[in-house]
PDB file of N, CA and C in Angstrom:
ATOM      1  N   GLN A 281      87.523  88.493  52.053  1.00  0.00           N
ATOM      2  CA  GLN A 281      86.725  87.305  51.845  1.00  0.00           C
ATOM      3  C   GLN A 281      87.003  86.748  50.458  1.00  0.00           C
ATOM      4  N   ALA A 282      87.333  85.465  50.380  1.00  0.00           N
ATOM      5  CA  ALA A 282      87.624  84.833  49.094  1.00  0.00           C
ATOM      6  C   ALA A 282      86.329  84.550  48.362  1.00  0.00           C
ATOM      7  N   GLN A 283      86.307  84.899  47.098  1.00  0.00           N
ATOM      8  CA  GLN A 283      85.084  84.713  46.331  1.00  0.00           C
ATOM      9  C   GLN A 283      85.398  84.523  44.858  1.00  0.00           C
ATOM     10  N   LEU A 284      84.623  83.663  44.198  1.00  0.00           N
ATOM     11  CA  LEU A 284      84.692  83.471  42.756  1.00  0.00           C
ATOM     12  C   LEU A 284      83.314  83.786  42.200  1.00  0.00           C
ATOM     13  N   VAL A 285      83.270  84.631  41.191  1.00  0.00           N
ATOM     14  CA  VAL A 285      81.995  85.016  40.600  1.00  0.00           C
ATOM     15  C   VAL A 285      82.056  84.777  39.104  1.00  0.00           C
ATOM     16  N   GLU A 286      81.192  83.885  38.626  1.00  0.00           N
ATOM     17  CA  GLU A 286      81.134  83.564  37.202  1.00  0.00           C
ATOM     18  C   GLU A 286      80.082  84.415  36.508  1.00  0.00           C
ATOM     19  N   SER A 287      80.278  84.573  35.215  1.00  0.00           N
ATOM     20  CA  SER A 287      79.289  85.233  34.367  1.00  0.00           C
ATOM     21  C   SER A 287      79.481  84.758  32.939  1.00  0.00           C
ATOM     22  N   GLY A 288      78.492  85.010  32.106  1.00  0.00           N
ATOM     23  CA  GLY A 288      78.621  84.732  30.691  1.00  0.00           C
ATOM     24  C   GLY A 288      77.854  83.539  30.178  1.00  0.00           C
ATOM     25  N   GLY A 289      77.197  82.806  31.048  1.00  0.00           N
ATOM     26  CA  GLY A 289      76.418  81.678  30.575  1.00  0.00           C
ATOM     27  C   GLY A 289      75.195  82.126  29.793  1.00  0.00           C
ATOM     28  N   GLY A 290      74.500  81.168  29.209  1.00  0.00           N
ATOM     29  CA  GLY A 290      73.306  81.494  28.450  1.00  0.00           C
ATOM     30  C   GLY A 290      72.900  80.362  27.545  1.00  0.00           C
ATOM     31  N   SER A 291      72.031  80.677  26.612  1.00  0.00           N
ATOM     32  CA  SER A 291      71.533  79.691  25.665  1.00  0.00           C
ATOM     33  C   SER A 291      72.044  80.006  24.278  1.00  0.00           C
ATOM     34  N   VAL A 292      72.439  78.976  23.553  1.00  0.00           N
ATOM     35  CA  VAL A 292      72.986  79.145  22.217  1.00  0.00           C
ATOM     36  C   VAL A 292      72.638  77.917  21.395  1.00  0.00           C
ATOM     37  N   GLN A 293      72.608  78.088  20.100  1.00  0.00           N
ATOM     38  CA  GLN A 293      72.353  76.947  19.223  1.00  0.00           C
ATOM     39  C   GLN A 293      73.636  76.170  18.972  1.00  0.00           C
ATOM     40  N   SER A 294      73.475  74.931  18.608  1.00  0.00           N
ATOM     41  CA  SER A 294      74.619  74.078  18.291  1.00  0.00           C
ATOM     42  C   SER A 294      75.509  74.751  17.251  1.00  0.00           C
ATOM     43  N   GLY A 295      76.806  74.723  17.504  1.00  0.00           N
ATOM     44  CA  GLY A 295      77.763  75.380  16.623  1.00  0.00           C
ATOM     45  C   GLY A 295      78.101  76.794  17.029  1.00  0.00           C
ATOM     46  N   GLY A 296      77.356  77.320  17.987  1.00  0.00           N
ATOM     47  CA  GLY A 296      77.592  78.688  18.440  1.00  0.00           C
ATOM     48  C   GLY A 296      78.727  78.799  19.431  1.00  0.00           C
ATOM     49  N   SER A 297      78.909  80.024  19.945  1.00  0.00           N
ATOM     50  CA  SER A 297      80.009  80.308  20.865  1.00  0.00           C
ATOM     51  C   SER A 297      79.513  81.080  22.077  1.00  0.00           C
ATOM     52  N   LEU A 298      80.216  80.884  23.177  1.00  0.00           N
ATOM     53  CA  LEU A 298      79.993  81.648  24.390  1.00  0.00           C
ATOM     54  C   LEU A 298      81.324  81.859  25.062  1.00  0.00           C
ATOM     55  N   ILE A 299      81.419  82.909  25.855  1.00  0.00           N
ATOM     56  CA  ILE A 299      82.607  83.089  26.668  1.00  0.00           C
ATOM     57  C   ILE A 299      82.177  83.272  28.127  1.00  0.00           C
ATOM     58  N   LEU A 300      82.790  82.514  28.993  1.00  0.00           N
ATOM     59  CA  LEU A 300      82.537  82.600  30.427  1.00  0.00           C
ATOM     60  C   LEU A 300      83.677  83.354  31.093  1.00  0.00           C
ATOM     61  N   SER A 301      83.340  84.074  32.147  1.00  0.00           N
ATOM     62  CA  SER A 301      84.348  84.792  32.927  1.00  0.00           C
ATOM     63  C   SER A 301      84.220  84.407  34.388  1.00  0.00           C
ATOM     64  N   CYS A 302      85.325  84.396  35.076  1.00  0.00           N
ATOM     65  CA  CYS A 302      85.345  84.119  36.511  1.00  0.00           C
ATOM     66  C   CYS A 302      86.300  85.103  37.166  1.00  0.00           C
ATOM     67  N   VAL A 303      85.765  85.892  38.072  1.00  0.00           N
ATOM     68  CA  VAL A 303      86.574  86.893  38.768  1.00  0.00           C
ATOM     69  C   VAL A 303      86.835  86.428  40.190  1.00  0.00           C
ATOM     70  N   ALA A 304      88.103  86.395  40.557  1.00  0.00           N
ATOM     71  CA  ALA A 304      88.502  86.006  41.904  1.00  0.00           C
ATOM     72  C   ALA A 304      88.775  87.247  42.743  1.00  0.00           C
ATOM     73  N   SER A 305      88.342  87.211  43.978  1.00  0.00           N
ATOM     74  CA  SER A 305      88.595  88.339  44.875  1.00  0.00           C
ATOM     75  C   SER A 305      89.034  87.836  46.233  1.00  0.00           C
ATOM     76  N   GLY A 306      89.593  88.724  47.011  1.00  0.00           N
ATOM     77  CA  GLY A 306      90.061  88.336  48.325  1.00  0.00           C
ATOM     78  C   GLY A 306      91.383  87.597  48.247  1.00  0.00           C
ATOM     79  N   ARG A 307      91.609  86.688  49.161  1.00  0.00           N
ATOM     80  CA  ARG A 307      92.915  86.048  49.281  1.00  0.00           C
ATOM     81  C   ARG A 307      93.211  85.054  48.166  1.00  0.00           C
ATOM     82  N   ILE A 308      92.240  84.716  47.328  1.00  0.00           N
ATOM     83  CA  ILE A 308      92.494  83.805  46.213  1.00  0.00           C
ATOM     84  C   ILE A 308      92.768  84.567  44.923  1.00  0.00           C
ATOM     85  N   ARG A 309      92.835  85.856  44.984  1.00  0.00           N
ATOM     86  CA  ARG A 309      93.140  86.655  43.809  1.00  0.00           C
ATOM     87  C   ARG A 309      94.584  86.398  43.402  1.00  0.00           C
ATOM     88  N   GLY A 310      94.798  86.031  42.125  1.00  0.00           N
ATOM     89  CA  GLY A 310      96.146  85.801  41.633  1.00  0.00           C
ATOM     90  C   GLY A 310      96.676  84.393  41.835  1.00  0.00           C
ATOM     91  N   VAL A 311      95.835  83.499  42.324  1.00  0.00           N
ATOM     92  CA  VAL A 311      96.253  82.118  42.555  1.00  0.00           C
ATOM     93  C   VAL A 311      96.486  81.401  41.236  1.00  0.00           C
ATOM     94  N   ASN A 312      97.523  80.556  41.184  1.00  0.00           N
ATOM     95  CA  ASN A 312      97.815  79.821  39.948  1.00  0.00           C
ATOM     96  C   ASN A 312      96.703  78.862  39.554  1.00  0.00           C
ATOM     97  N   THR A 313      96.298  78.034  40.518  1.00  0.00           N
ATOM     98  CA  THR A 313      95.353  76.956  40.207  1.00  0.00           C
ATOM     99  C   THR A 313      93.938  77.503  40.137  1.00  0.00           C
ATOM    100  N   MET A 314      93.447  77.605  38.925  1.00  0.00           N
ATOM    101  CA  MET A 314      92.119  78.165  38.700  1.00  0.00           C
ATOM    102  C   MET A 314      91.600  77.611  37.390  1.00  0.00           C
ATOM    103  N   GLY A 315      90.338  77.193  37.404  1.00  0.00           N
ATOM    104  CA  GLY A 315      89.826  76.624  36.178  1.00  0.00           C
ATOM    105  C   GLY A 315      88.332  76.418  36.198  1.00  0.00           C
ATOM    106  N   TRP A 316      87.872  75.642  35.225  1.00  0.00           N
ATOM    107  CA  TRP A 316      86.443  75.431  34.998  1.00  0.00           C
ATOM    108  C   TRP A 316      86.074  73.960  35.074  1.00  0.00           C
ATOM    109  N   TYR A 317      84.955  73.702  35.715  1.00  0.00           N
ATOM    110  CA  TYR A 317      84.349  72.385  35.782  1.00  0.00           C
ATOM    111  C   TYR A 317      82.902  72.517  35.351  1.00  0.00           C
ATOM    112  N   ARG A 318      82.278  71.390  35.037  1.00  0.00           N
ATOM    113  CA  ARG A 318      80.865  71.428  34.680  1.00  0.00           C
ATOM    114  C   ARG A 318      80.143  70.217  35.236  1.00  0.00           C
ATOM    115  N   GLN A 319      78.843  70.407  35.391  1.00  0.00           N
ATOM    116  CA  GLN A 319      78.028  69.337  35.965  1.00  0.00           C
ATOM    117  C   GLN A 319      76.661  69.328  35.311  1.00  0.00           C
ATOM    118  N   THR A 320      76.207  68.128  34.937  1.00  0.00           N
ATOM    119  CA  THR A 320      74.850  67.936  34.458  1.00  0.00           C
ATOM    120  C   THR A 320      74.068  67.212  35.558  1.00  0.00           C
ATOM    121  N   PRO A 321      72.735  67.315  35.554  1.00  0.00           N
ATOM    122  CA  PRO A 321      71.938  66.706  36.639  1.00  0.00           C
ATOM    123  C   PRO A 321      72.242  65.232  36.831  1.00  0.00           C
ATOM    124  N   GLY A 322      72.498  64.849  38.050  1.00  0.00           N
ATOM    125  CA  GLY A 322      72.737  63.452  38.377  1.00  0.00           C
ATOM    126  C   GLY A 322      74.139  62.964  38.098  1.00  0.00           C
ATOM    127  N   LYS A 323      74.987  63.840  37.613  1.00  0.00           N
ATOM    128  CA  LYS A 323      76.355  63.423  37.293  1.00  0.00           C
ATOM    129  C   LYS A 323      77.360  64.198  38.140  1.00  0.00           C
ATOM    130  N   GLN A 324      78.585  63.697  38.154  1.00  0.00           N
ATOM    131  CA  GLN A 324      79.617  64.343  38.958  1.00  0.00           C
ATOM    132  C   GLN A 324      80.167  65.557  38.228  1.00  0.00           C
ATOM    133  N   LEU A 325      80.909  66.337  38.998  1.00  0.00           N
ATOM    134  CA  LEU A 325      81.602  67.467  38.393  1.00  0.00           C
ATOM    135  C   LEU A 325      82.763  66.955  37.558  1.00  0.00           C
ATOM    136  N   ASP A 326      82.877  67.469  36.361  1.00  0.00           N
ATOM    137  CA  ASP A 326      83.960  67.073  35.468  1.00  0.00           C
ATOM    138  C   ASP A 326      84.826  68.272  35.109  1.00  0.00           C
ATOM    139  N   LEU A 327      86.123  68.024  35.018  1.00  0.00           N
ATOM    140  CA  LEU A 327      87.037  69.058  34.573  1.00  0.00           C
ATOM    141  C   LEU A 327      86.711  69.464  33.138  1.00  0.00           C
ATOM    142  N   VAL A 328      86.725  70.757  32.890  1.00  0.00           N
ATOM    143  CA  VAL A 328      86.628  71.262  31.525  1.00  0.00           C
ATOM    144  C   VAL A 328      88.011  71.760  31.087  1.00  0.00           C
ATOM    145  N   ALA A 329      88.532  72.717  31.823  1.00  0.00           N
ATOM    146  CA  ALA A 329      89.856  73.277  31.525  1.00  0.00           C
ATOM    147  C   ALA A 329      90.376  73.975  32.772  1.00  0.00           C
ATOM    148  N   SER A 330      91.682  73.903  32.965  1.00  0.00           N
ATOM    149  CA  SER A 330      92.225  74.508  34.178  1.00  0.00           C
ATOM    150  C   SER A 330      93.688  74.868  34.007  1.00  0.00           C
ATOM    151  N   PHE A 331      94.080  75.940  34.681  1.00  0.00           N
ATOM    152  CA  PHE A 331      95.490  76.242  34.885  1.00  0.00           C
ATOM    153  C   PHE A 331      95.944  75.429  36.084  1.00  0.00           C
ATOM    154  N   THR A 332      97.100  74.808  35.946  1.00  0.00           N
ATOM    155  CA  THR A 332      97.611  73.997  37.049  1.00  0.00           C
ATOM    156  C   THR A 332      98.540  74.832  37.926  1.00  0.00           C
ATOM    157  N   ARG A 333      98.925  74.234  39.027  1.00  0.00           N
ATOM    158  CA  ARG A 333      99.772  74.942  39.989  1.00  0.00           C
ATOM    159  C   ARG A 333     101.096  75.379  39.372  1.00  0.00           C
ATOM    160  N   ASP A 334     101.609  74.535  38.443  1.00  0.00           N
ATOM    161  CA  ASP A 334     102.894  74.849  37.827  1.00  0.00           C
ATOM    162  C   ASP A 334     102.750  75.688  36.562  1.00  0.00           C
ATOM    163  N   GLY A 335     101.537  76.189  36.316  1.00  0.00           N
ATOM    164  CA  GLY A 335     101.352  77.105  35.207  1.00  0.00           C
ATOM    165  C   GLY A 335     100.960  76.469  33.890  1.00  0.00           C
ATOM    166  N   ASN A 336     100.813  75.164  33.875  1.00  0.00           N
ATOM    167  CA  ASN A 336     100.366  74.499  32.648  1.00  0.00           C
ATOM    168  C   ASN A 336      98.849  74.567  32.527  1.00  0.00           C
ATOM    169  N   ILE A 337      98.361  74.077  31.396  1.00  0.00           N
ATOM    170  CA  ILE A 337      96.925  74.045  31.144  1.00  0.00           C
ATOM    171  C   ILE A 337      96.525  72.615  30.822  1.00  0.00           C
ATOM    172  N   LYS A 338      95.406  72.184  31.362  1.00  0.00           N
ATOM    173  CA  LYS A 338      94.864  70.888  30.982  1.00  0.00           C
ATOM    174  C   LYS A 338      93.413  71.054  30.551  1.00  0.00           C
ATOM    175  N   TYR A 339      93.045  70.252  29.544  1.00  0.00           N
ATOM    176  CA  TYR A 339      91.697  70.263  28.993  1.00  0.00           C
ATOM    177  C   TYR A 339      91.104  68.862  29.056  1.00  0.00           C
ATOM    178  N   ALA A 340      89.800  68.806  29.185  1.00  0.00           N
ATOM    179  CA  ALA A 340      89.106  67.540  28.987  1.00  0.00           C
ATOM    180  C   ALA A 340      89.197  67.190  27.513  1.00  0.00           C
ATOM    181  N   ASP A 341      89.326  65.907  27.213  1.00  0.00           N
ATOM    182  CA  ASP A 341      89.438  65.491  25.812  1.00  0.00           C
ATOM    183  C   ASP A 341      88.239  65.955  24.990  1.00  0.00           C
ATOM    184  N   SER A 342      87.086  66.006  25.614  1.00  0.00           N
ATOM    185  CA  SER A 342      85.859  66.342  24.888  1.00  0.00           C
ATOM    186  C   SER A 342      85.800  67.791  24.436  1.00  0.00           C
ATOM    187  N   VAL A 343      86.662  68.649  24.996  1.00  0.00           N
ATOM    188  CA  VAL A 343      86.604  70.065  24.625  1.00  0.00           C
ATOM    189  C   VAL A 343      87.869  70.552  23.931  1.00  0.00           C
ATOM    190  N   LYS A 344      88.860  69.693  23.833  1.00  0.00           N
ATOM    191  CA  LYS A 344      90.093  70.108  23.157  1.00  0.00           C
ATOM    192  C   LYS A 344      89.786  70.573  21.750  1.00  0.00           C
ATOM    193  N   ASP A 345      90.460  71.610  21.330  1.00  0.00           N
ATOM    194  CA  ASP A 345      90.310  72.207  19.994  1.00  0.00           C
ATOM    195  C   ASP A 345      89.013  72.980  19.832  1.00  0.00           C
ATOM    196  N   ARG A 346      88.172  73.002  20.850  1.00  0.00           N
ATOM    197  CA  ARG A 346      86.945  73.812  20.788  1.00  0.00           C
ATOM    198  C   ARG A 346      86.921  74.887  21.859  1.00  0.00           C
ATOM    199  N   PHE A 347      87.453  74.581  23.032  1.00  0.00           N
ATOM    200  CA  PHE A 347      87.448  75.519  24.154  1.00  0.00           C
ATOM    201  C   PHE A 347      88.858  76.018  24.407  1.00  0.00           C
ATOM    202  N   THR A 348      88.948  77.256  24.884  1.00  0.00           N
ATOM    203  CA  THR A 348      90.236  77.838  25.235  1.00  0.00           C
ATOM    204  C   THR A 348      90.124  78.557  26.570  1.00  0.00           C
ATOM    205  N   ILE A 349      91.007  78.207  27.478  1.00  0.00           N
ATOM    206  CA  ILE A 349      91.054  78.896  28.766  1.00  0.00           C
ATOM    207  C   ILE A 349      92.147  79.954  28.714  1.00  0.00           C
ATOM    208  N   SER A 350      91.891  81.087  29.316  1.00  0.00           N
ATOM    209  CA  SER A 350      92.885  82.153  29.360  1.00  0.00           C
ATOM    210  C   SER A 350      92.679  82.960  30.638  1.00  0.00           C
ATOM    211  N   ARG A 351      93.647  83.841  30.902  1.00  0.00           N
ATOM    212  CA  ARG A 351      93.516  84.674  32.103  1.00  0.00           C
ATOM    213  C   ARG A 351      94.114  86.040  31.831  1.00  0.00           C
ATOM    214  N   ASN A 352      93.726  87.018  32.632  1.00  0.00           N
ATOM    215  CA  ASN A 352      94.275  88.344  32.445  1.00  0.00           C
ATOM    216  C   ASN A 352      95.622  88.458  33.148  1.00  0.00           C
ATOM    217  N   ARG A 353      96.310  89.571  32.940  1.00  0.00           N
ATOM    218  CA  ARG A 353      97.668  89.735  33.480  1.00  0.00           C
ATOM    219  C   ARG A 353      97.666  89.760  34.994  1.00  0.00           C
ATOM    220  N   ALA A 354      96.628  90.283  35.578  1.00  0.00           N
ATOM    221  CA  ALA A 354      96.551  90.324  37.041  1.00  0.00           C
ATOM    222  C   ALA A 354      96.244  88.958  37.635  1.00  0.00           C
ATOM    223  N   ARG A 355      95.888  88.027  36.760  1.00  0.00           N
ATOM    224  CA  ARG A 355      95.543  86.656  37.150  1.00  0.00           C
ATOM    225  C   ARG A 355      94.387  86.616  38.134  1.00  0.00           C
ATOM    226  N   ASP A 356      93.505  87.601  38.057  1.00  0.00           N
ATOM    227  CA  ASP A 356      92.328  87.533  38.919  1.00  0.00           C
ATOM    228  C   ASP A 356      91.066  87.206  38.133  1.00  0.00           C
ATOM    229  N   THR A 357      91.193  87.064  36.835  1.00  0.00           N
ATOM    230  CA  THR A 357      90.047  86.714  35.999  1.00  0.00           C
ATOM    231  C   THR A 357      90.453  85.609  35.029  1.00  0.00           C
ATOM    232  N   VAL A 358      89.655  84.581  34.981  1.00  0.00           N
ATOM    233  CA  VAL A 358      89.883  83.468  34.063  1.00  0.00           C
ATOM    234  C   VAL A 358      88.704  83.404  33.098  1.00  0.00           C
ATOM    235  N   TYR A 359      89.016  83.173  31.854  1.00  0.00           N
ATOM    236  CA  TYR A 359      87.996  83.120  30.807  1.00  0.00           C
ATOM    237  C   TYR A 359      87.936  81.707  30.221  1.00  0.00           C
ATOM    238  N   LEU A 360      86.786  81.386  29.688  1.00  0.00           N
ATOM    239  CA  LEU A 360      86.627  80.141  28.940  1.00  0.00           C
ATOM    240  C   LEU A 360      85.897  80.472  27.643  1.00  0.00           C
ATOM    241  N   GLN A 361      86.663  80.494  26.569  1.00  0.00           N
ATOM    242  CA  GLN A 361      86.073  80.709  25.251  1.00  0.00           C
ATOM    243  C   GLN A 361      85.594  79.364  24.735  1.00  0.00           C
ATOM    244  N   MET A 362      84.319  79.265  24.453  1.00  0.00           N
ATOM    245  CA  MET A 362      83.725  78.001  24.015  1.00  0.00           C
ATOM    246  C   MET A 362      83.197  78.171  22.596  1.00  0.00           C
ATOM    247  N   ASN A 363      83.794  77.451  21.665  1.00  0.00           N
ATOM    248  CA  ASN A 363      83.381  77.492  20.265  1.00  0.00           C
ATOM    249  C   ASN A 363      82.819  76.144  19.842  1.00  0.00           C
ATOM    250  N   SER A 364      82.134  76.150  18.729  1.00  0.00           N
ATOM    251  CA  SER A 364      81.565  74.904  18.175  1.00  0.00           C
ATOM    252  C   SER A 364      80.812  74.131  19.248  1.00  0.00           C
ATOM    253  N   LEU A 365      79.969  74.828  19.969  1.00  0.00           N
ATOM    254  CA  LEU A 365      79.251  74.203  21.081  1.00  0.00           C
ATOM    255  C   LEU A 365      78.314  73.113  20.599  1.00  0.00           C
ATOM    256  N   LYS A 366      78.191  72.073  21.409  1.00  0.00           N
ATOM    257  CA  LYS A 366      77.352  70.926  21.113  1.00  0.00           C
ATOM    258  C   LYS A 366      76.298  70.776  22.214  1.00  0.00           C
ATOM    259  N   PRO A 367      75.192  70.127  21.914  1.00  0.00           N
ATOM    260  CA  PRO A 367      74.176  69.904  22.957  1.00  0.00           C
ATOM    261  C   PRO A 367      74.755  69.211  24.201  1.00  0.00           C
ATOM    262  N   GLU A 368      75.733  68.352  24.015  1.00  0.00           N
ATOM    263  CA  GLU A 368      76.323  67.659  25.168  1.00  0.00           C
ATOM    264  C   GLU A 368      77.193  68.563  26.034  1.00  0.00           C
ATOM    265  N   ASP A 369      77.408  69.793  25.602  1.00  0.00           N
ATOM    266  CA  ASP A 369      78.111  70.760  26.444  1.00  0.00           C
ATOM    267  C   ASP A 369      77.169  71.432  27.431  1.00  0.00           C
ATOM    268  N   THR A 370      75.878  71.162  27.296  1.00  0.00           N
ATOM    269  CA  THR A 370      74.901  71.734  28.217  1.00  0.00           C
ATOM    270  C   THR A 370      75.180  71.282  29.640  1.00  0.00           C
ATOM    271  N   ALA A 371      75.324  72.245  30.540  1.00  0.00           N
ATOM    272  CA  ALA A 371      75.676  71.943  31.931  1.00  0.00           C
ATOM    273  C   ALA A 371      75.716  73.241  32.728  1.00  0.00           C
ATOM    274  N   VAL A 372      75.858  73.087  34.025  1.00  0.00           N
ATOM    275  CA  VAL A 372      76.209  74.233  34.865  1.00  0.00           C
ATOM    276  C   VAL A 372      77.725  74.265  34.964  1.00  0.00           C
ATOM    277  N   TYR A 373      78.299  75.389  34.639  1.00  0.00           N
ATOM    278  CA  TYR A 373      79.746  75.545  34.639  1.00  0.00           C
ATOM    279  C   TYR A 373      80.165  76.279  35.910  1.00  0.00           C
ATOM    280  N   TYR A 374      81.169  75.699  36.578  1.00  0.00           N
ATOM    281  CA  TYR A 374      81.650  76.248  37.833  1.00  0.00           C
ATOM    282  C   TYR A 374      83.118  76.634  37.717  1.00  0.00           C
ATOM    283  N   CYS A 375      83.442  77.730  38.331  1.00  0.00           N
ATOM    284  CA  CYS A 375      84.829  78.146  38.454  1.00  0.00           C
ATOM    285  C   CYS A 375      85.374  77.584  39.765  1.00  0.00           C
ATOM    286  N   ARG A 376      86.606  77.116  39.730  1.00  0.00           N
ATOM    287  CA  ARG A 376      87.225  76.509  40.917  1.00  0.00           C
ATOM    288  C   ARG A 376      88.637  77.030  41.089  1.00  0.00           C
ATOM    289  N   SER A 377      89.007  77.249  42.339  1.00  0.00           N
ATOM    290  CA  SER A 377      90.371  77.664  42.643  1.00  0.00           C
ATOM    291  C   SER A 377      90.846  76.893  43.869  1.00  0.00           C
ATOM    292  N   ILE A 378      92.155  76.706  43.942  1.00  0.00           N
ATOM    293  CA  ILE A 378      92.744  76.049  45.101  1.00  0.00           C
ATOM    294  C   ILE A 378      93.801  76.963  45.689  1.00  0.00           C
ATOM    295  N   PHE A 379      93.705  77.189  46.969  1.00  0.00           N
ATOM    296  CA  PHE A 379      94.674  78.040  47.646  1.00  0.00           C
ATOM    297  C   PHE A 379      94.929  77.511  49.045  1.00  0.00           C
ATOM    298  N   ASP A 380      96.182  77.323  49.356  1.00  0.00           N
ATOM    299  CA  ASP A 380      96.572  76.903  50.697  1.00  0.00           C
ATOM    300  C   ASP A 380      95.826  75.637  51.115  1.00  0.00           C
ATOM    301  N   GLY A 381      95.680  74.718  50.161  1.00  0.00           N
ATOM    302  CA  GLY A 381      95.055  73.440  50.461  1.00  0.00           C
ATOM    303  C   GLY A 381      93.547  73.447  50.502  1.00  0.00           C
ATOM    304  N   ALA A 382      92.925  74.588  50.263  1.00  0.00           N
ATOM    305  CA  ALA A 382      91.468  74.679  50.307  1.00  0.00           C
ATOM    306  C   ALA A 382      90.901  74.934  48.914  1.00  0.00           C
ATOM    307  N   GLU A 383      89.713  74.367  48.678  1.00  0.00           N
ATOM    308  CA  GLU A 383      89.025  74.575  47.411  1.00  0.00           C
ATOM    309  C   GLU A 383      88.016  75.718  47.540  1.00  0.00           C
ATOM    310  N   PHE A 384      87.899  76.466  46.479  1.00  0.00           N
ATOM    311  CA  PHE A 384      86.902  77.526  46.417  1.00  0.00           C
ATOM    312  C   PHE A 384      86.120  77.356  45.126  1.00  0.00           C
ATOM    313  N   TRP A 385      84.813  77.555  45.203  1.00  0.00           N
ATOM    314  CA  TRP A 385      83.929  77.370  44.053  1.00  0.00           C
ATOM    315  C   TRP A 385      83.050  78.591  43.861  1.00  0.00           C
ATOM    316  N   GLY A 386      82.758  78.882  42.604  1.00  0.00           N
ATOM    317  CA  GLY A 386      81.786  79.904  42.293  1.00  0.00           C
ATOM    318  C   GLY A 386      80.380  79.341  42.391  1.00  0.00           C
ATOM    319  N   GLN A 387      79.411  80.185  42.102  1.00  0.00           N
ATOM    320  CA  GLN A 387      78.003  79.791  42.238  1.00  0.00           C
ATOM    321  C   GLN A 387      77.501  79.023  41.025  1.00  0.00           C
ATOM    322  N   GLY A 388      78.253  79.058  39.942  1.00  0.00           N
ATOM    323  CA  GLY A 388      77.864  78.344  38.737  1.00  0.00           C
ATOM    324  C   GLY A 388      77.094  79.210  37.759  1.00  0.00           C
ATOM    325  N   THR A 389      77.245  78.891  36.495  1.00  0.00           N
ATOM    326  CA  THR A 389      76.501  79.581  35.445  1.00  0.00           C
ATOM    327  C   THR A 389      76.019  78.551  34.435  1.00  0.00           C
ATOM    328  N   GLN A 390      74.759  78.657  34.060  1.00  0.00           N
ATOM    329  CA  GLN A 390      74.139  77.663  33.177  1.00  0.00           C
ATOM    330  C   GLN A 390      74.497  77.934  31.717  1.00  0.00           C
ATOM    331  N   VAL A 391      74.898  76.880  31.033  1.00  0.00           N
ATOM    332  CA  VAL A 391      75.107  76.918  29.586  1.00  0.00           C
ATOM    333  C   VAL A 391      74.173  75.898  28.968  1.00  0.00           C
ATOM    334  N   THR A 392      73.355  76.347  28.032  1.00  0.00           N
ATOM    335  CA  THR A 392      72.397  75.468  27.363  1.00  0.00           C
ATOM    336  C   THR A 392      72.616  75.559  25.863  1.00  0.00           C
ATOM    337  N   VAL A 393      72.863  74.415  25.242  1.00  0.00           N
ATOM    338  CA  VAL A 393      73.100  74.348  23.803  1.00  0.00           C
ATOM    339  C   VAL A 393      71.976  73.535  23.178  1.00  0.00           C
ATOM    340  N   SER A 394      71.250  74.153  22.285  1.00  0.00           N
ATOM    341  CA  SER A 394      70.138  73.471  21.638  1.00  0.00           C
ATOM    342  C   SER A 394      70.546  72.980  20.253  1.00  0.00           C
ATOM    343  N   SER A 395      69.946  71.878  19.857  1.00  0.00           N
ATOM    344  CA  SER A 395      70.292  71.290  18.550  1.00  0.00           C
ATOM    345  C   SER A 395      69.468  71.901  17.439  1.00  0.00           C
TER     346      SER A 395
END
């Protein structure tokens, strides 16, 4: 069974750091395309950072130089190191993977940044 499980969310003050983890299991384990999106109430899901199918990395302009996406050697876990957090980074963060034309999403983890 394909599954993505996120962890690491929480509450932090502005300027603080958090690291999110996403573990892939089942047939999506080791897939190239894997990354992070976020959503605030009433708004659409927005890309935060992702590994692309060809192995590159893309970041949202709003998080460049503050967030770093990485993965382990087995490529079954993706991390999002978030530094210099701002109140506008407050959102539910979702892990997403694409395999064989299908999208897979985690359950989401809340990140709250207070000023």
